[in-house]
């Protein structure tokens, strides 16, 4: 219902055959029609020519306790059509674990379709991008509360190590959803703007590189707590539960 992964993956499937060149005009029309169809299904948001924002599914593996956490990674995806195929540029800016969606359903009693529409709402996306632009992973107040439906998405601004396609390595790392009734102080803090920053002590203090992930799977390093998202080739340290 809310997954732009097919659009993301489809870009990589647009490749000419051997000794052939891609027909750019035909590919442009085909992709445009395809993406508009997905937008009508509330699975992505087209933001310009050859660019869109999509929540894509991913899986996070955390070594402490062998925890597996599924995520929705919201990213800007831009693409260029060339005769040799599609070139993409991916900029993830928010990560939401399935745990947080479960809390929305439990604490705000929202049907999935309403949550899906709210995530790809253009006004909400604009708010996320504004929050992302001013958030400082190294600042003292790097935790945030973001108004969403009847409560708040809350987490921290942090940096990650990413693959070559990713330009910006700063991300809004959501941990959970809390209802507004349970956080009256946050309601007061977000009167002027739909978000607020505050200080939060988090044990996740280091970033992990792809090389460290590789060493971990080879067994050449101690199994420190790591997170690996194979969809976007992104890694970071694991998260506390609020």
PDB file of C-alpha atoms in Angstrom:
ATOM      1  CA  UNK A   1       0.000   0.000   0.000  1.00  0.00           C
ATOM      2  CA  UNK A   2       2.847   2.382   0.788  1.00  0.00           C
ATOM      3  CA  UNK A   3       5.932   1.120  -0.987  1.00  0.00           C
ATOM      4  CA  UNK A   4       7.814   2.835  -3.782  1.00  0.00           C
ATOM      5  CA  UNK A   5      10.348   0.018  -4.053  1.00  0.00           C
ATOM      6  CA  UNK A   6       8.991  -1.189  -7.428  1.00  0.00           C
ATOM      7  CA  UNK A   7       9.616   2.269  -8.902  1.00  0.00           C
ATOM      8  CA  UNK A   8      13.130   2.344  -7.459  1.00  0.00           C
ATOM      9  CA  UNK A   9      13.936  -1.149  -8.731  1.00  0.00           C
ATOM     10  CA  UNK A  10      12.345  -0.534 -12.130  1.00  0.00           C
ATOM     11  CA  UNK A  11      14.895   2.173 -12.905  1.00  0.00           C
ATOM     12  CA  UNK A  12      17.619  -0.465 -12.836  1.00  0.00           C
ATOM     13  CA  UNK A  13      15.712  -2.717 -15.198  1.00  0.00           C
ATOM     14  CA  UNK A  14      15.703  -0.137 -18.003  1.00  0.00           C
ATOM     15  CA  UNK A  15      18.737  -1.423 -19.859  1.00  0.00           C
ATOM     16  CA  UNK A  16      19.245  -1.961 -23.598  1.00  0.00           C
ATOM     17  CA  UNK A  17      20.155  -5.367 -24.937  1.00  0.00           C
ATOM     18  CA  UNK A  18      23.580  -6.302 -26.201  1.00  0.00           C
ATOM     19  CA  UNK A  19      24.825  -4.050 -29.009  1.00  0.00           C
ATOM     20  CA  UNK A  20      21.744  -1.835 -28.600  1.00  0.00           C
ATOM     21  CA  UNK A  21      21.045   1.661 -27.325  1.00  0.00           C
ATOM     22  CA  UNK A  22      18.162   2.802 -25.192  1.00  0.00           C
ATOM     23  CA  UNK A  23      15.470   4.778 -26.982  1.00  0.00           C
ATOM     24  CA  UNK A  24      15.414   7.746 -24.634  1.00  0.00           C
ATOM     25  CA  UNK A  25      12.111   9.278 -25.792  1.00  0.00           C
ATOM     26  CA  UNK A  26      10.234   5.985 -25.518  1.00  0.00           C
ATOM     27  CA  UNK A  27      11.771   5.256 -22.101  1.00  0.00           C
ATOM     28  CA  UNK A  28      10.820   8.753 -20.880  1.00  0.00           C
ATOM     29  CA  UNK A  29       7.164   8.258 -21.804  1.00  0.00           C
ATOM     30  CA  UNK A  30       7.029   4.768 -20.335  1.00  0.00           C
ATOM     31  CA  UNK A  31       8.605   5.780 -17.020  1.00  0.00           C
ATOM     32  CA  UNK A  32       6.486   8.921 -16.720  1.00  0.00           C
ATOM     33  CA  UNK A  33       3.277   6.921 -17.183  1.00  0.00           C
ATOM     34  CA  UNK A  34       4.465   4.279 -14.740  1.00  0.00           C
ATOM     35  CA  UNK A  35       5.419   6.774 -12.027  1.00  0.00           C
ATOM     36  CA  UNK A  36       2.170   8.743 -12.357  1.00  0.00           C
ATOM     37  CA  UNK A  37       0.295   5.481 -11.892  1.00  0.00           C
ATOM     38  CA  UNK A  38       2.197   4.764  -8.687  1.00  0.00           C
ATOM     39  CA  UNK A  39       1.549   8.307  -7.467  1.00  0.00           C
ATOM     40  CA  UNK A  40      -2.200   7.762  -7.856  1.00  0.00           C
ATOM     41  CA  UNK A  41      -1.805   4.702  -5.645  1.00  0.00           C
ATOM     42  CA  UNK A  42      -0.151   6.889  -2.925  1.00  0.00           C
ATOM     43  CA  UNK A  43       3.100   4.965  -3.311  1.00  0.00           C
ATOM     44  CA  UNK A  44       5.326   7.904  -4.201  1.00  0.00           C
ATOM     45  CA  UNK A  45       5.269  11.670  -4.748  1.00  0.00           C
ATOM     46  CA  UNK A  46       6.535  13.175  -7.999  1.00  0.00           C
ATOM     47  CA  UNK A  47       8.467  16.347  -7.168  1.00  0.00           C
ATOM     48  CA  UNK A  48       9.853  17.425 -10.547  1.00  0.00           C
ATOM     49  CA  UNK A  49      11.066  16.268 -13.926  1.00  0.00           C
ATOM     50  CA  UNK A  50      12.773  12.888 -13.502  1.00  0.00           C
ATOM     51  CA  UNK A  51      12.617  13.042  -9.738  1.00  0.00           C
ATOM     52  CA  UNK A  52      10.307  11.729  -7.060  1.00  0.00           C
ATOM     53  CA  UNK A  53      10.158  10.897  -3.375  1.00  0.00           C
ATOM     54  CA  UNK A  54       9.375   7.325  -2.426  1.00  0.00           C
ATOM     55  CA  UNK A  55       9.080   5.301   0.785  1.00  0.00           C
ATOM     56  CA  UNK A  56      10.947   2.063  -0.001  1.00  0.00           C
ATOM     57  CA  UNK A  57      10.964  -1.114   2.042  1.00  0.00           C
ATOM     58  CA  UNK A  58      14.225  -2.376   3.537  1.00  0.00           C
ATOM     59  CA  UNK A  59      15.430  -4.781   6.210  1.00  0.00           C
ATOM     60  CA  UNK A  60      17.828  -3.942   9.021  1.00  0.00           C
ATOM     61  CA  UNK A  61      19.930  -6.601  10.693  1.00  0.00           C
ATOM     62  CA  UNK A  62      21.122  -5.841  14.216  1.00  0.00           C
ATOM     63  CA  UNK A  63      23.703  -8.195  15.664  1.00  0.00           C
ATOM     64  CA  UNK A  64      22.936  -7.759  19.354  1.00  0.00           C
ATOM     65  CA  UNK A  65      20.332 -10.409  20.060  1.00  0.00           C
ATOM     66  CA  UNK A  66      20.089 -11.164  16.324  1.00  0.00           C
ATOM     67  CA  UNK A  67      17.263  -8.642  16.040  1.00  0.00           C
ATOM     68  CA  UNK A  68      15.811  -8.098  12.577  1.00  0.00           C
ATOM     69  CA  UNK A  69      14.036  -4.816  11.970  1.00  0.00           C
ATOM     70  CA  UNK A  70      12.112  -3.928   8.850  1.00  0.00           C
ATOM     71  CA  UNK A  71      12.074  -0.321   7.757  1.00  0.00           C
ATOM     72  CA  UNK A  72      10.572   2.173   5.379  1.00  0.00           C
ATOM     73  CA  UNK A  73      13.310   4.416   3.969  1.00  0.00           C
ATOM     74  CA  UNK A  74      11.964   7.675   2.524  1.00  0.00           C
ATOM     75  CA  UNK A  75      14.280   8.984  -0.191  1.00  0.00           C
ATOM     76  CA  UNK A  76      14.602  11.532  -2.962  1.00  0.00           C
ATOM     77  CA  UNK A  77      15.231   9.622  -6.162  1.00  0.00           C
ATOM     78  CA  UNK A  78      16.432  11.437  -9.271  1.00  0.00           C
ATOM     79  CA  UNK A  79      17.220   9.713 -12.531  1.00  0.00           C
ATOM     80  CA  UNK A  80      18.763  10.477 -15.895  1.00  0.00           C
ATOM     81  CA  UNK A  81      17.959   8.583 -19.068  1.00  0.00           C
ATOM     82  CA  UNK A  82      20.993   7.738 -21.154  1.00  0.00           C
ATOM     83  CA  UNK A  83      21.463   5.540 -24.205  1.00  0.00           C
ATOM     84  CA  UNK A  84      23.273   3.020 -22.026  1.00  0.00           C
ATOM     85  CA  UNK A  85      20.520   2.919 -19.385  1.00  0.00           C
ATOM     86  CA  UNK A  86      19.255   4.801 -16.316  1.00  0.00           C
ATOM     87  CA  UNK A  87      21.575   6.666 -13.950  1.00  0.00           C
ATOM     88  CA  UNK A  88      20.129   7.328 -10.501  1.00  0.00           C
ATOM     89  CA  UNK A  89      20.894   9.565  -7.538  1.00  0.00           C
ATOM     90  CA  UNK A  90      19.356   8.543  -4.231  1.00  0.00           C
ATOM     91  CA  UNK A  91      19.140  10.709  -1.116  1.00  0.00           C
ATOM     92  CA  UNK A  92      17.483   9.020   1.865  1.00  0.00           C
ATOM     93  CA  UNK A  93      16.302  11.528   4.463  1.00  0.00           C
ATOM     94  CA  UNK A  94      14.059   9.573   6.830  1.00  0.00           C
ATOM     95  CA  UNK A  95      13.985   6.024   8.145  1.00  0.00           C
ATOM     96  CA  UNK A  96      10.846   4.654   9.838  1.00  0.00           C
ATOM     97  CA  UNK A  97      10.869   1.139  11.369  1.00  0.00           C
ATOM     98  CA  UNK A  98       7.790  -1.049  11.130  1.00  0.00           C
ATOM     99  CA  UNK A  99       7.728  -0.867  14.928  1.00  0.00           C
ATOM    100  CA  UNK A 100       6.743   2.805  14.643  1.00  0.00           C
ATOM    101  CA  UNK A 101       3.906   2.028  12.220  1.00  0.00           C
ATOM    102  CA  UNK A 102       2.625  -0.558  14.671  1.00  0.00           C
ATOM    103  CA  UNK A 103       2.528   2.109  17.373  1.00  0.00           C
ATOM    104  CA  UNK A 104       0.559   4.442  15.078  1.00  0.00           C
ATOM    105  CA  UNK A 105      -2.073   1.770  14.528  1.00  0.00           C
ATOM    106  CA  UNK A 106      -2.210   0.927  18.244  1.00  0.00           C
ATOM    107  CA  UNK A 107      -2.061   4.406  19.760  1.00  0.00           C
ATOM    108  CA  UNK A 108      -3.876   6.496  17.171  1.00  0.00           C
ATOM    109  CA  UNK A 109      -6.295   3.853  15.841  1.00  0.00           C
ATOM    110  CA  UNK A 110      -5.651   4.838  12.222  1.00  0.00           C
ATOM    111  CA  UNK A 111      -6.382   2.506   9.290  1.00  0.00           C
ATOM    112  CA  UNK A 112      -3.348   1.683   7.126  1.00  0.00           C
ATOM    113  CA  UNK A 113      -4.666   3.544   4.075  1.00  0.00           C
ATOM    114  CA  UNK A 114      -4.935   6.776   6.075  1.00  0.00           C
ATOM    115  CA  UNK A 115      -1.386   6.380   7.377  1.00  0.00           C
ATOM    116  CA  UNK A 116      -0.083   5.646   3.879  1.00  0.00           C
ATOM    117  CA  UNK A 117      -1.709   8.767   2.435  1.00  0.00           C
ATOM    118  CA  UNK A 118      -0.376  10.908   5.291  1.00  0.00           C
ATOM    119  CA  UNK A 119       3.208   9.730   4.709  1.00  0.00           C
ATOM    120  CA  UNK A 120       3.278  10.764   1.041  1.00  0.00           C
ATOM    121  CA  UNK A 121       1.270  13.954   1.591  1.00  0.00           C
ATOM    122  CA  UNK A 122       3.149  16.845  -0.037  1.00  0.00           C
ATOM    123  CA  UNK A 123       2.758  19.141   2.975  1.00  0.00           C
ATOM    124  CA  UNK A 124       4.111  16.489   5.343  1.00  0.00           C
ATOM    125  CA  UNK A 125       7.023  15.767   2.989  1.00  0.00           C
ATOM    126  CA  UNK A 126       7.840  19.507   2.896  1.00  0.00           C
ATOM    127  CA  UNK A 127       7.888  19.533   6.701  1.00  0.00           C
ATOM    128  CA  UNK A 128      10.200  16.519   6.816  1.00  0.00           C
ATOM    129  CA  UNK A 129      12.592  18.136   4.351  1.00  0.00           C
ATOM    130  CA  UNK A 130      12.645  21.350   6.388  1.00  0.00           C
ATOM    131  CA  UNK A 131      13.323  19.376   9.572  1.00  0.00           C
ATOM    132  CA  UNK A 132      16.046  17.428   7.786  1.00  0.00           C
ATOM    133  CA  UNK A 133      17.710  20.565   6.430  1.00  0.00           C
ATOM    134  CA  UNK A 134      18.169  22.210   9.829  1.00  0.00           C
ATOM    135  CA  UNK A 135      18.770  19.107  11.954  1.00  0.00           C
ATOM    136  CA  UNK A 136      22.340  18.713  13.181  1.00  0.00           C
ATOM    137  CA  UNK A 137      23.574  15.175  13.940  1.00  0.00           C
ATOM    138  CA  UNK A 138      26.431  16.600  15.998  1.00  0.00           C
ATOM    139  CA  UNK A 139      24.361  19.159  17.876  1.00  0.00           C
ATOM    140  CA  UNK A 140      23.381  18.761  21.514  1.00  0.00           C
ATOM    141  CA  UNK A 141      19.706  18.909  20.607  1.00  0.00           C
ATOM    142  CA  UNK A 142      19.634  16.320  17.851  1.00  0.00           C
ATOM    143  CA  UNK A 143      16.468  14.489  18.910  1.00  0.00           C
ATOM    144  CA  UNK A 144      13.177  15.548  17.392  1.00  0.00           C
ATOM    145  CA  UNK A 145       9.421  15.312  17.799  1.00  0.00           C
ATOM    146  CA  UNK A 146       7.480  15.648  14.554  1.00  0.00           C
ATOM    147  CA  UNK A 147       3.707  16.050  14.450  1.00  0.00           C
ATOM    148  CA  UNK A 148       2.037  13.227  12.547  1.00  0.00           C
ATOM    149  CA  UNK A 149      -1.705  12.487  12.531  1.00  0.00           C
ATOM    150  CA  UNK A 150      -2.823  12.456  16.197  1.00  0.00           C
ATOM    151  CA  UNK A 151       0.630  12.383  17.726  1.00  0.00           C
ATOM    152  CA  UNK A 152       4.354  12.539  17.055  1.00  0.00           C
ATOM    153  CA  UNK A 153       7.033  10.612  15.217  1.00  0.00           C
ATOM    154  CA  UNK A 154      10.115  10.864  17.376  1.00  0.00           C
ATOM    155  CA  UNK A 155      13.752   9.941  16.863  1.00  0.00           C
ATOM    156  CA  UNK A 156      17.190  11.432  16.301  1.00  0.00           C
ATOM    157  CA  UNK A 157      19.102  13.154  13.515  1.00  0.00           C
ATOM    158  CA  UNK A 158      22.159  11.093  12.670  1.00  0.00           C
ATOM    159  CA  UNK A 159      24.773  10.422  10.050  1.00  0.00           C
ATOM    160  CA  UNK A 160      25.249   7.181   8.166  1.00  0.00           C
ATOM    161  CA  UNK A 161      27.850   5.795   5.804  1.00  0.00           C
ATOM    162  CA  UNK A 162      26.321   5.120   2.411  1.00  0.00           C
ATOM    163  CA  UNK A 163      27.062   3.901  -1.087  1.00  0.00           C
ATOM    164  CA  UNK A 164      28.258   5.997  -4.017  1.00  0.00           C
ATOM    165  CA  UNK A 165      24.748   6.818  -5.209  1.00  0.00           C
ATOM    166  CA  UNK A 166      23.844   8.607  -1.988  1.00  0.00           C
ATOM    167  CA  UNK A 167      24.757  12.295  -1.777  1.00  0.00           C
ATOM    168  CA  UNK A 168      23.627  13.345   1.708  1.00  0.00           C
ATOM    169  CA  UNK A 169      24.440  11.049   4.648  1.00  0.00           C
ATOM    170  CA  UNK A 170      22.260  12.835   7.209  1.00  0.00           C
ATOM    171  CA  UNK A 171      19.026  11.076   8.079  1.00  0.00           C
ATOM    172  CA  UNK A 172      16.022  11.483  10.379  1.00  0.00           C
ATOM    173  CA  UNK A 173      16.060   8.190  12.255  1.00  0.00           C
ATOM    174  CA  UNK A 174      12.551   7.631  13.634  1.00  0.00           C
ATOM    175  CA  UNK A 175      12.187   5.317  16.610  1.00  0.00           C
ATOM    176  CA  UNK A 176       8.514   5.289  17.543  1.00  0.00           C
ATOM    177  CA  UNK A 177       5.163   7.098  17.556  1.00  0.00           C
ATOM    178  CA  UNK A 178       3.712   8.694  20.694  1.00  0.00           C
ATOM    179  CA  UNK A 179       0.175  10.037  20.985  1.00  0.00           C
ATOM    180  CA  UNK A 180      -0.290  13.758  21.617  1.00  0.00           C
ATOM    181  CA  UNK A 181      -2.304  12.995  24.769  1.00  0.00           C
ATOM    182  CA  UNK A 182       0.795  11.374  26.260  1.00  0.00           C
ATOM    183  CA  UNK A 183       3.103  14.274  25.379  1.00  0.00           C
ATOM    184  CA  UNK A 184       1.431  17.595  26.270  1.00  0.00           C
ATOM    185  CA  UNK A 185       4.845  19.261  26.556  1.00  0.00           C
ATOM    186  CA  UNK A 186       5.563  18.354  22.934  1.00  0.00           C
ATOM    187  CA  UNK A 187       2.209  19.779  21.904  1.00  0.00           C
ATOM    188  CA  UNK A 188       3.245  23.072  23.514  1.00  0.00           C
ATOM    189  CA  UNK A 189       6.698  22.922  21.895  1.00  0.00           C
ATOM    190  CA  UNK A 190       5.229  22.474  18.395  1.00  0.00           C
ATOM    191  CA  UNK A 191       2.669  25.284  18.478  1.00  0.00           C
ATOM    192  CA  UNK A 192       4.545  27.519  16.020  1.00  0.00           C
ATOM    193  CA  UNK A 193       6.129  24.769  13.909  1.00  0.00           C
ATOM    194  CA  UNK A 194       5.084  21.129  13.546  1.00  0.00           C
ATOM    195  CA  UNK A 195       8.370  19.903  15.003  1.00  0.00           C
ATOM    196  CA  UNK A 196      10.791  20.575  17.831  1.00  0.00           C
ATOM    197  CA  UNK A 197      14.350  19.583  18.748  1.00  0.00           C
ATOM    198  CA  UNK A 198      15.507  18.504  22.182  1.00  0.00           C
ATOM    199  CA  UNK A 199      18.399  16.719  23.845  1.00  0.00           C
ATOM    200  CA  UNK A 200      18.295  12.957  24.145  1.00  0.00           C
ATOM    201  CA  UNK A 201      20.959  10.558  25.383  1.00  0.00           C
ATOM    202  CA  UNK A 202      21.415   7.721  22.890  1.00  0.00           C
ATOM    203  CA  UNK A 203      23.930   4.887  23.188  1.00  0.00           C
ATOM    204  CA  UNK A 204      24.404   4.742  19.415  1.00  0.00           C
ATOM    205  CA  UNK A 205      27.568   6.780  19.155  1.00  0.00           C
ATOM    206  CA  UNK A 206      29.472   5.406  16.158  1.00  0.00           C
ATOM    207  CA  UNK A 207      28.882   4.936  12.470  1.00  0.00           C
ATOM    208  CA  UNK A 208      29.764   1.757  10.602  1.00  0.00           C
ATOM    209  CA  UNK A 209      31.282   1.602   7.146  1.00  0.00           C
ATOM    210  CA  UNK A 210      30.527  -0.989   4.484  1.00  0.00           C
ATOM    211  CA  UNK A 211      34.007  -2.442   5.056  1.00  0.00           C
ATOM    212  CA  UNK A 212      33.176  -2.999   8.719  1.00  0.00           C
ATOM    213  CA  UNK A 213      29.985  -4.771   7.706  1.00  0.00           C
ATOM    214  CA  UNK A 214      31.973  -7.015   5.368  1.00  0.00           C
ATOM    215  CA  UNK A 215      34.501  -7.831   8.086  1.00  0.00           C
ATOM    216  CA  UNK A 216      31.670  -8.619  10.460  1.00  0.00           C
ATOM    217  CA  UNK A 217      30.121 -11.185   8.116  1.00  0.00           C
ATOM    218  CA  UNK A 218      33.550 -12.703   7.465  1.00  0.00           C
ATOM    219  CA  UNK A 219      33.947 -13.179  11.208  1.00  0.00           C
ATOM    220  CA  UNK A 220      37.138 -11.126  11.428  1.00  0.00           C
ATOM    221  CA  UNK A 221      35.744  -8.621  13.922  1.00  0.00           C
ATOM    222  CA  UNK A 222      33.773  -8.928  17.114  1.00  0.00           C
ATOM    223  CA  UNK A 223      29.985  -8.842  16.542  1.00  0.00           C
ATOM    224  CA  UNK A 224      29.371  -5.237  17.490  1.00  0.00           C
ATOM    225  CA  UNK A 225      25.854  -3.886  17.062  1.00  0.00           C
ATOM    226  CA  UNK A 226      25.504  -2.926  13.399  1.00  0.00           C
ATOM    227  CA  UNK A 227      22.677  -2.161  11.008  1.00  0.00           C
ATOM    228  CA  UNK A 228      22.808  -2.996   7.320  1.00  0.00           C
ATOM    229  CA  UNK A 229      20.216  -1.930   4.761  1.00  0.00           C
ATOM    230  CA  UNK A 230      20.905  -3.938   1.574  1.00  0.00           C
ATOM    231  CA  UNK A 231      18.378  -1.937  -0.443  1.00  0.00           C
ATOM    232  CA  UNK A 232      20.331   1.309  -0.270  1.00  0.00           C
ATOM    233  CA  UNK A 233      23.742  -0.026   0.808  1.00  0.00           C
ATOM    234  CA  UNK A 234      23.578   1.986   3.970  1.00  0.00           C
ATOM    235  CA  UNK A 235      24.880   1.212   7.433  1.00  0.00           C
ATOM    236  CA  UNK A 236      24.647   2.691  10.901  1.00  0.00           C
ATOM    237  CA  UNK A 237      24.638   1.524  14.496  1.00  0.00           C
ATOM    238  CA  UNK A 238      21.393   0.095  15.953  1.00  0.00           C
ATOM    239  CA  UNK A 239      18.722   1.990  17.821  1.00  0.00           C
ATOM    240  CA  UNK A 240      17.346   2.061  21.319  1.00  0.00           C
ATOM    241  CA  UNK A 241      13.623   1.519  21.816  1.00  0.00           C
ATOM    242  CA  UNK A 242      12.025   4.627  23.340  1.00  0.00           C
TER     243      UNK A 242
END
